[in-house]
Coordinates of C-alpha atoms and ligand atoms in Angstrom, one line a residue:
X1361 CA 99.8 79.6 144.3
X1362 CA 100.0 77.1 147.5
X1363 CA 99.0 73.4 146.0
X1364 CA 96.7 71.1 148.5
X1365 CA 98.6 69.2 150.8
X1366 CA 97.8 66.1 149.1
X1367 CA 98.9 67.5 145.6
X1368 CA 101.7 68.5 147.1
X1369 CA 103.0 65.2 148.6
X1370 CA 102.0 64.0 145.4
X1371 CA 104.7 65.8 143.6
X1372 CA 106.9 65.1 145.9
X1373 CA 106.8 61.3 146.3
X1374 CA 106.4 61.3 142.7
X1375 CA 109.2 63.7 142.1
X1376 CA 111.6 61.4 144.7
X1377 CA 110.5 58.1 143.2
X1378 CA 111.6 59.6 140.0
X1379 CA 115.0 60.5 141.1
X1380 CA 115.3 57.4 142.9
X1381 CA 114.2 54.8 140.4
X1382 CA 114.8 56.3 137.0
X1383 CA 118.0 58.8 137.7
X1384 CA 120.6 57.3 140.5
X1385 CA 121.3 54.0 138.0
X1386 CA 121.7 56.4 135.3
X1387 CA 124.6 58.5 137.0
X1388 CA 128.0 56.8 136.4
X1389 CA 126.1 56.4 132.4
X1390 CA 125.6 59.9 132.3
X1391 CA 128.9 61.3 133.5
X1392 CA 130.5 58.7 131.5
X1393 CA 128.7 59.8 128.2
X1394 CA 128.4 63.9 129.3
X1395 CA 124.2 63.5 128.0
X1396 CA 121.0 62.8 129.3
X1397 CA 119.3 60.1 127.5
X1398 CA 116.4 62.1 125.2
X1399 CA 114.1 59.4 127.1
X1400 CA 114.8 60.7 130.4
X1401 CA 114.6 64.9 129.5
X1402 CA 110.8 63.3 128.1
X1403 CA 109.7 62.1 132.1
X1404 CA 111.0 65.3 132.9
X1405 CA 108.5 67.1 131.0
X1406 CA 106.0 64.5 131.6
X1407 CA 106.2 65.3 135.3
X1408 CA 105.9 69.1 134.4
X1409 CA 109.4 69.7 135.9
X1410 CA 110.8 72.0 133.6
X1411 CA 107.5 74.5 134.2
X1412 CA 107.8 74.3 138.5
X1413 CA 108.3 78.2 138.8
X1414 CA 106.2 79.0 136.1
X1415 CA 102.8 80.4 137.0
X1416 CA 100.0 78.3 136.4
X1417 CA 98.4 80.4 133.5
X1418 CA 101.3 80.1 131.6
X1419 CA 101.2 76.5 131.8
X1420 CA 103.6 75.4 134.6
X1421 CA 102.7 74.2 138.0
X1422 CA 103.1 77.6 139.8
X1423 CA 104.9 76.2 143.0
X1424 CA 105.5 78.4 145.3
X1425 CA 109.0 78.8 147.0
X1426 CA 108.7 76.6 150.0
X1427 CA 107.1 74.0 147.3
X1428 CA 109.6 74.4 144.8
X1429 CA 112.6 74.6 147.3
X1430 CA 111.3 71.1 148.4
X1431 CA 111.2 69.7 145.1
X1432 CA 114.6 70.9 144.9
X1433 CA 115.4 69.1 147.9
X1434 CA 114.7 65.8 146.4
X1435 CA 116.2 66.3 143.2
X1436 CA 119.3 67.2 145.1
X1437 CA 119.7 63.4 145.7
X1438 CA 121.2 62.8 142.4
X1439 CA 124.2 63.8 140.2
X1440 CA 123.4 67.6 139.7
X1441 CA 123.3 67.6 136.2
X1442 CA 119.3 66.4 136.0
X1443 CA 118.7 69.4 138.2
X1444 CA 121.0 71.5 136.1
X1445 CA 118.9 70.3 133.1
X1446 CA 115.7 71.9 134.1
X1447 CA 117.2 74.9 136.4
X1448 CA 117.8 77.3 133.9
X1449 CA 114.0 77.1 132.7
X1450 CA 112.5 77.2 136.4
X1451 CA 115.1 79.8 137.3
X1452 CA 117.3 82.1 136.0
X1453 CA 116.4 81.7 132.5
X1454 CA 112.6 81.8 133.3
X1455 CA 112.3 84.5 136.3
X1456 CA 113.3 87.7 134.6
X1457 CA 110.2 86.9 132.4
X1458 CA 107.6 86.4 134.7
X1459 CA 109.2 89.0 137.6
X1460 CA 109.7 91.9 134.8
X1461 CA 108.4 90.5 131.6
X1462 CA 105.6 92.2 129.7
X1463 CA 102.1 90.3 129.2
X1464 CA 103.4 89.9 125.3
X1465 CA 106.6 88.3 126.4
X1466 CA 105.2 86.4 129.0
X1467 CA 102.5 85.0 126.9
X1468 CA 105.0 84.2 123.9
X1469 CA 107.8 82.2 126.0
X1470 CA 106.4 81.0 129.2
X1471 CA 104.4 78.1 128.0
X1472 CA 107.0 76.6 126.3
X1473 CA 109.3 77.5 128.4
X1474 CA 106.7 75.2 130.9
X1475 CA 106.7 72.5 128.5
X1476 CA 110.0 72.0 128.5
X1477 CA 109.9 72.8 124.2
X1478 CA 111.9 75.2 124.5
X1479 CA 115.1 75.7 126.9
X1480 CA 116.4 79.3 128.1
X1481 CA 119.4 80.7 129.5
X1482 CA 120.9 83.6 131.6
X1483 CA 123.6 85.4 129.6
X1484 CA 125.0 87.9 132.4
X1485 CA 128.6 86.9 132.8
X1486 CA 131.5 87.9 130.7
X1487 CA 135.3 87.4 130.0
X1488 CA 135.8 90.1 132.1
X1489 CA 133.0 90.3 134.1
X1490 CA 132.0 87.8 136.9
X1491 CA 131.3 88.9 140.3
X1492 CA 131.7 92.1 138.9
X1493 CA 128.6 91.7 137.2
X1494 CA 127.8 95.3 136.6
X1495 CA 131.1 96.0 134.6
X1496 CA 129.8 94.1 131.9
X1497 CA 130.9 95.5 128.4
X1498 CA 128.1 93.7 126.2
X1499 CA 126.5 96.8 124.3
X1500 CA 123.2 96.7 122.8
X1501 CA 122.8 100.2 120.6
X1502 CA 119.3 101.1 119.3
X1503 CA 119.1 101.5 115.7
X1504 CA 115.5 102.1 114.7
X1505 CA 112.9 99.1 115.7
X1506 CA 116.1 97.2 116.4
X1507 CA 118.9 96.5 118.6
X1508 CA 122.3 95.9 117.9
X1509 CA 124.0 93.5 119.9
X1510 CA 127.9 93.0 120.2
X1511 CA 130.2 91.0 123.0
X1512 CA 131.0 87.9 124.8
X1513 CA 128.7 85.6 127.5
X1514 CA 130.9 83.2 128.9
X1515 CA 129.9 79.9 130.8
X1516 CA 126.7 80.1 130.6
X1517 CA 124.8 76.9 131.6
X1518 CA 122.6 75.4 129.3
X1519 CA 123.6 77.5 126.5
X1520 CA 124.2 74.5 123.5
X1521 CA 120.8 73.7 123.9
X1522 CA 119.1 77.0 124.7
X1523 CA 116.2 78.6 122.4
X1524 CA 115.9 81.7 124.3
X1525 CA 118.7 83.8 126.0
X1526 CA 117.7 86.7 128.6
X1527 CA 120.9 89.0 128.3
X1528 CA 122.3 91.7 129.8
X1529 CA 123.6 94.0 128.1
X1530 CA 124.7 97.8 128.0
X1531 CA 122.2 100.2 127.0
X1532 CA 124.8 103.4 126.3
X1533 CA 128.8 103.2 126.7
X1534 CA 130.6 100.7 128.7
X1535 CA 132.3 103.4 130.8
X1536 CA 128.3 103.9 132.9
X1537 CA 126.4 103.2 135.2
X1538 CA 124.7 100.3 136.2
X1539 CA 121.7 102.3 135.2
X1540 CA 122.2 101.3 131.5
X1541 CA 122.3 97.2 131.7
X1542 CA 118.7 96.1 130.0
X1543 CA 117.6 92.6 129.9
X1544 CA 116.8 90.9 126.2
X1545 CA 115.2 88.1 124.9
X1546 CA 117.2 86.8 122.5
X1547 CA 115.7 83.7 120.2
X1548 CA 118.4 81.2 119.2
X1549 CA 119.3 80.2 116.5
X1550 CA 119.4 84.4 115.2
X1551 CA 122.0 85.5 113.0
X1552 CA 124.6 87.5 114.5
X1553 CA 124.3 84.9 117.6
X1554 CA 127.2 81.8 117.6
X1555 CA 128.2 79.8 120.1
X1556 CA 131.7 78.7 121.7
X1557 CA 132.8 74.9 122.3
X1558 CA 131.4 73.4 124.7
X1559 CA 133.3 73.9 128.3
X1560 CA 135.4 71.2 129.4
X1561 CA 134.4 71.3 133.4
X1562 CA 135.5 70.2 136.4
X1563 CA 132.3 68.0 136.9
X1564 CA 128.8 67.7 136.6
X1565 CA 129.0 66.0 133.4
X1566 CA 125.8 65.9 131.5
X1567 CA 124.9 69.7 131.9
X1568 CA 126.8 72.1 129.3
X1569 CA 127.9 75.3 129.4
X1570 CA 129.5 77.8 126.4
X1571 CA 130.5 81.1 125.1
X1572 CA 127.6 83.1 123.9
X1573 CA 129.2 85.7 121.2
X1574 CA 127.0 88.4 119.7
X1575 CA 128.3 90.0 116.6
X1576 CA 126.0 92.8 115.0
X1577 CA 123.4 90.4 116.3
X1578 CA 120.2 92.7 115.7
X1579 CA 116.6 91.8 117.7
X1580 CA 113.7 93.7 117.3
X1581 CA 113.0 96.3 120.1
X1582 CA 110.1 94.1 121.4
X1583 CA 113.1 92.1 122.7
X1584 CA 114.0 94.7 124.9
X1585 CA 112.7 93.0 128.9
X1586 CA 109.6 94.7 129.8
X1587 CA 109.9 97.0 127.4
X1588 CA 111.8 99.4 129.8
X1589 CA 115.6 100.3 129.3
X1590 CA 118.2 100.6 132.4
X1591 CA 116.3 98.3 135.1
X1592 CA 118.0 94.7 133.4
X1593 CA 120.5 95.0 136.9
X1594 CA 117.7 95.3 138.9
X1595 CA 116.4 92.2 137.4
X1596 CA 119.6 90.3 137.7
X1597 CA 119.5 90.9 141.0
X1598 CA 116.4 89.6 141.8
X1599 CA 116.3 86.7 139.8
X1600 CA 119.9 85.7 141.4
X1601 CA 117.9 86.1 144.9
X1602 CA 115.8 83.3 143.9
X1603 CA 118.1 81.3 142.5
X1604 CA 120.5 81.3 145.0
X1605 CA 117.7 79.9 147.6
X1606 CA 117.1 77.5 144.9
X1607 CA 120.2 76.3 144.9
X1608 CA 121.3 76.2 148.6
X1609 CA 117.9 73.4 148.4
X1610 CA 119.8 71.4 145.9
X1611 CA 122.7 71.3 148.6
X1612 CA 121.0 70.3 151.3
X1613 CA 119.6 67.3 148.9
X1614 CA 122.8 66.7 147.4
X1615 CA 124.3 66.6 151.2
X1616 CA 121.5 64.4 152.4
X1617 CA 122.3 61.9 149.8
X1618 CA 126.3 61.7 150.6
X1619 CA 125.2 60.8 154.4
X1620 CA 123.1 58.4 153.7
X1621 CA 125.7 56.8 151.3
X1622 CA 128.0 57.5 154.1
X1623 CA 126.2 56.0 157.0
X1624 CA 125.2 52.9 154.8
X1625 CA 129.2 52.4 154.1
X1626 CA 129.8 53.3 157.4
X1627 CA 127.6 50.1 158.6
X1628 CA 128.3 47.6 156.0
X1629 CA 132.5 47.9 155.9
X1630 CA 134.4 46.6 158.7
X1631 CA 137.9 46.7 160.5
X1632 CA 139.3 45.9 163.2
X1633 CA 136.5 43.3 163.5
X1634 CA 133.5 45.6 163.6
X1635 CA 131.7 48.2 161.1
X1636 CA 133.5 51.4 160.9
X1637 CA 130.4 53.0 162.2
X1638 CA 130.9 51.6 165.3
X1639 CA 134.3 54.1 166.1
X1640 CA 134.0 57.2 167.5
X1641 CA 135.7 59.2 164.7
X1642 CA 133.8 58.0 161.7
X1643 CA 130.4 59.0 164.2
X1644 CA 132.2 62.3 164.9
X1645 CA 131.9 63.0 161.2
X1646 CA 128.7 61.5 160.4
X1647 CA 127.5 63.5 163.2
X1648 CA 129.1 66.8 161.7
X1649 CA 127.8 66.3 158.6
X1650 CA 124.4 65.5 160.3
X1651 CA 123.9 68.9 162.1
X1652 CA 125.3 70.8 159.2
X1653 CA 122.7 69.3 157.0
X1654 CA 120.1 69.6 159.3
X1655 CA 121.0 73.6 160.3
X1656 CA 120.6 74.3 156.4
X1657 CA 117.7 73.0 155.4
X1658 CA 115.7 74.6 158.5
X1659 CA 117.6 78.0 156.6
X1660 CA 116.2 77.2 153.4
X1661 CA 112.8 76.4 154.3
X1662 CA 112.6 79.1 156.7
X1663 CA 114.0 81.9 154.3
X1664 CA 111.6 80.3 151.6
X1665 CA 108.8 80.8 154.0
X1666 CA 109.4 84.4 154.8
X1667 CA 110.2 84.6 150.4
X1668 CA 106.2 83.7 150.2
X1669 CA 104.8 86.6 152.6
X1670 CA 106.3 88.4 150.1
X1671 CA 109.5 89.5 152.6
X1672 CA 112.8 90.4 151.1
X1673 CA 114.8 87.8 151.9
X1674 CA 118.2 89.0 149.7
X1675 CA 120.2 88.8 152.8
X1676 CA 118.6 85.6 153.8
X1677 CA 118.9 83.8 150.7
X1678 CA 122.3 84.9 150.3
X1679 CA 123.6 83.2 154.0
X1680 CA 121.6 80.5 152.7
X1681 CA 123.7 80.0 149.6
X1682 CA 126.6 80.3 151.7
X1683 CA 126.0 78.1 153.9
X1684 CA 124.4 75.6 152.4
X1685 CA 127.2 75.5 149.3
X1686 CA 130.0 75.5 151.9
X1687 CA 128.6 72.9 153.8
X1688 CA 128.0 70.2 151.3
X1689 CA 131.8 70.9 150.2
X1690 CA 132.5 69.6 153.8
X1691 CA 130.4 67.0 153.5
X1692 CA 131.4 65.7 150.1
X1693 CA 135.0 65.8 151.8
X1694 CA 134.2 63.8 154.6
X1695 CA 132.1 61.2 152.1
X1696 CA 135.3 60.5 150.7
X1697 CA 137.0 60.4 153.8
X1698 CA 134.2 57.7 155.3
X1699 CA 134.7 55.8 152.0
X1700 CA 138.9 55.4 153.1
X1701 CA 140.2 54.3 149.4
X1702 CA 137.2 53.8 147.9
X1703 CA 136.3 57.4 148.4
X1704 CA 138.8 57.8 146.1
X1705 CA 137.5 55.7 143.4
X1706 CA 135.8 56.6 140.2
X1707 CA 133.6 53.4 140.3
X1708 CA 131.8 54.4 144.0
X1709 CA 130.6 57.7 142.4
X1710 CA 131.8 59.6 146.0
X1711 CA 135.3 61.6 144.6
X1712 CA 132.4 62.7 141.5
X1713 CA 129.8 63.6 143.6
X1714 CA 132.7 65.5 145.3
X1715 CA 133.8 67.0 142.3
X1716 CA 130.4 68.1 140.9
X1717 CA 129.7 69.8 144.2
X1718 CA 132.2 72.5 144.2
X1719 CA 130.1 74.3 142.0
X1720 CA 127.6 75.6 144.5
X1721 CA 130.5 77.4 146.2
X1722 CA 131.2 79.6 143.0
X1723 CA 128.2 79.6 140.3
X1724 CA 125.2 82.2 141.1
X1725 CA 127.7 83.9 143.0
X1726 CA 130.5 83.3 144.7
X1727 CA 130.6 82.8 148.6
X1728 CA 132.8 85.8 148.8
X1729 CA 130.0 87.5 146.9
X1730 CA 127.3 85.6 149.3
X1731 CA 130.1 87.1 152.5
X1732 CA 129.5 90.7 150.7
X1733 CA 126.1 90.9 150.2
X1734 CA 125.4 89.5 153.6
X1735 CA 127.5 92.8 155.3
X1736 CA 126.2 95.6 152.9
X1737 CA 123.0 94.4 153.8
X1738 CA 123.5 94.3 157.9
X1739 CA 125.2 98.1 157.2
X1740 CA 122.4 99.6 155.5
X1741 CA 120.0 98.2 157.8
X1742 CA 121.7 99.6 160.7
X1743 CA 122.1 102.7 159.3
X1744 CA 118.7 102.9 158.1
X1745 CA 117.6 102.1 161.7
X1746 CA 119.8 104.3 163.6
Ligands
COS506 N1 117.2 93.0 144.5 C1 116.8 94.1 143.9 N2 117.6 95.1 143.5 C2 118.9 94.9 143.9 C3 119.4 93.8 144.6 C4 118.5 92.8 144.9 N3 118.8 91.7 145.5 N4 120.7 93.9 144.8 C5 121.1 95.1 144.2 N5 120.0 95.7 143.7 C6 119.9 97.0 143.1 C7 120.5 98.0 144.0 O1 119.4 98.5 144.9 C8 121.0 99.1 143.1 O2 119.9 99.9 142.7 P1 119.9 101.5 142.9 O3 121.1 102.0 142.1 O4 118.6 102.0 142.4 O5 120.2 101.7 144.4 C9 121.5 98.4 141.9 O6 120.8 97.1 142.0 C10 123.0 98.2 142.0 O7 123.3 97.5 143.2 P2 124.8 97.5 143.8 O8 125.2 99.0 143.9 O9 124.7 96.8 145.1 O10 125.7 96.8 142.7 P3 127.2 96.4 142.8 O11 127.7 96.5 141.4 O12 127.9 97.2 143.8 O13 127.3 94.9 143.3 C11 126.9 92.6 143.6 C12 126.4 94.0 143.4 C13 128.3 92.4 143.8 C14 126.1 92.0 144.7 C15 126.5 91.9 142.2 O14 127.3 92.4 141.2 C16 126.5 90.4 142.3 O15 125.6 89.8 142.8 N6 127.5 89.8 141.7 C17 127.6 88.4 141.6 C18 127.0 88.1 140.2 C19 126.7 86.6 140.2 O16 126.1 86.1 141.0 N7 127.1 86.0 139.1 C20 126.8 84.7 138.9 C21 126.6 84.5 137.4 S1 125.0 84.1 137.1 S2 125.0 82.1 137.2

């Protein structure tokens, strides 16, 4: 559902006031102790975060995507990790529910997932299976009323502290199609079900990710997503469409925040007798990262738009994703290059922010997966048309 302009704004300036007041001053704390103070994941459920994608009967706030997309915007202002904390729940680990999920399942999960009681996760990649995703070799073999699960989910986000897994698994041999992945909600902690050390990461500090490892792990067959076997890829596929327009919002905050850092470094530091703004080069890449920023976020909220006539927008969101996780790479690089030394410099939070960022470009699919996606799409349309 479309909220009221007012509500709306509400959430927002709420949202932003949030993020500005209560989350920035935590960041360097937060990366410095890998956890989000219990206090802080409580205002996140206060302010119904965690239940943004959730439809309003099941007790979230039923956003649509231009909505959420601009609450992602703002939350893209700070260290990634507070998004990261309630992304799984509005997204991947929430979607295949309430795109595919039956009333039962819907009605048992979604509220809490809402709430924020209970945190979920998307088990789809493997050891050997990445961008591959449909080579997965995670087998789920009916036996009776049950499933048996068996094999690896690796570094998947959220994990340590997830309740609920939906996972993708194989529904007959490994050597398939992609006709036989199903989706399964699997409740944690369930025998069978352990989980790996937590991943040492490149960055975003504060949000976790881990092995998932199913051994003989059995779940009833009311697990089984929508109670239908073979369509789990499908699902995937469409959850990852909304995610990745998700996330390409979270860049363009996340970018928005580095040039303002930027341009209020820029103005304050001096050489050569005058603020650094003042020389040609540093505009040339304040401008850059400017027009960059600016060019994705008309991409998000356009695609978003077209998302809520109830378009397909899988080629959309995808050159969304790659551009918008591409582009706050560049300007996380130039941040550090506007912040000379400094830049450089755990204490300024830029080469962190840097760091946390290169995420985007890999995580809910690659930008060479984005690059793919984009051209099999522009093939089979022409093809279809011609
Ligand atoms: N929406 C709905 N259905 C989709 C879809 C979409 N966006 N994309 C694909 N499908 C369907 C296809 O229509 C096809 O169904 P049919 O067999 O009925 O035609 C089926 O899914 C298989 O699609 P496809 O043949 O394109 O699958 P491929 O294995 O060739 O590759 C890619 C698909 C590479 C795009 C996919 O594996 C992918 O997105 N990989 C990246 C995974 C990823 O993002 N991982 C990140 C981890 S999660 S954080």
């Amino acid at each position: 559902m479309a909220l009221d302009s007012e509500t709306l704004d509400h959430l927002i300036d709420t949202t932003a006031r949030f993020v500005r007041e209560r989350l920035v001053p935590l960041e360097a704390q937060v990366a410095r102790d890998d956890a989000i103070p219990e206090g802080i994941k409580q205002q996140f459920r206060d302010l119904g975060l965690f239940g943004l994608a959730i439809p309003e009967e099941y007790g979230g706030l039923g956003l649509n995507m231009e909505e959420e997309v601009r609450i992602a915007i703002e939350l893209g202002r700070t260290s990634p990790c507070f998004r990261s904390l309630i992304g799984t729940n509005n997204g991947i680990g929430s979607q295949g529910i309430v795109m595919d999920g039956t009333e039962d399942q819907k009605q048992k999960y979604l509220p809490r997932l809402a709430l924020g009681e209970l945190i979920s996760s998307f088990a789809l990649t493997e050891p050997d299976a990445g961008s591959d995703a449909s080579s997965m070799r995670t087998i789920a073999k009916k036996d009776g009323a049950e499933y048996v699960l068996n094999g690896t989910k690796r570094f998947i986000t959220n994990a340590p502290h997830a309740g609920l897994f939906t996972v993708f698994a194989r529904t007959s041999d490994p050597a398939s199609s992609k006709d036989k992945i199903s989706a399964f909600l699997v409740e944690a902690p369930m025998p069978g079900l352990s989980l790996g050390p937590k991943d040492k990461k490149m960055g975003q500090s504060g949000s976790h990710t881990c092995d998932v490892i199913f051994e003989n792990c059995r779940v009833p067959a009311t697990a089984l997503l929508g109670g239908a076997e073979g369509v789990g890829f499908r699902t995937a596929m469409k959850v990852l469409d909304r995610g990745r327009l998700h996330i390409s919002a979270v860049c363009v905050g996340m970018a928005e925040r580095l040039i303002a850092d930027s341009l209020a470094y820029a103005m304050e530091r001096n050489q050569f007798g005058q603020p650094i703004a003042e020389f040609q080069l540093i505009q040339a890449m304040l401008a850059d990262s400017k027009t960059e920023a600016y060019a994705a976020r008309c991409m998000v909220m356009e695609t978003a738009r077209a998302k809520d006539t109830g378009v397909t927008v899988a080629t959309e969101a995808a050159a969304c994703k790659l551009f918008a996780s591409e582009m706050v790479g560049r300007v996380a690089d130039r941040a550090v290059q506007i912040f000379g030394g400094a830049g450089y410099m755990s204490e300024y939070g830029i080469e962190r922010f840097y760091r946390d960022v290169r995420l985007f470009r890999i995580y809910e699919g690659t930008s060479q997966i984005q690059q793919l996606v984009i051209a099999r799409n522009m093939i089979r349309d022409a093809k279809a048309a011609a």
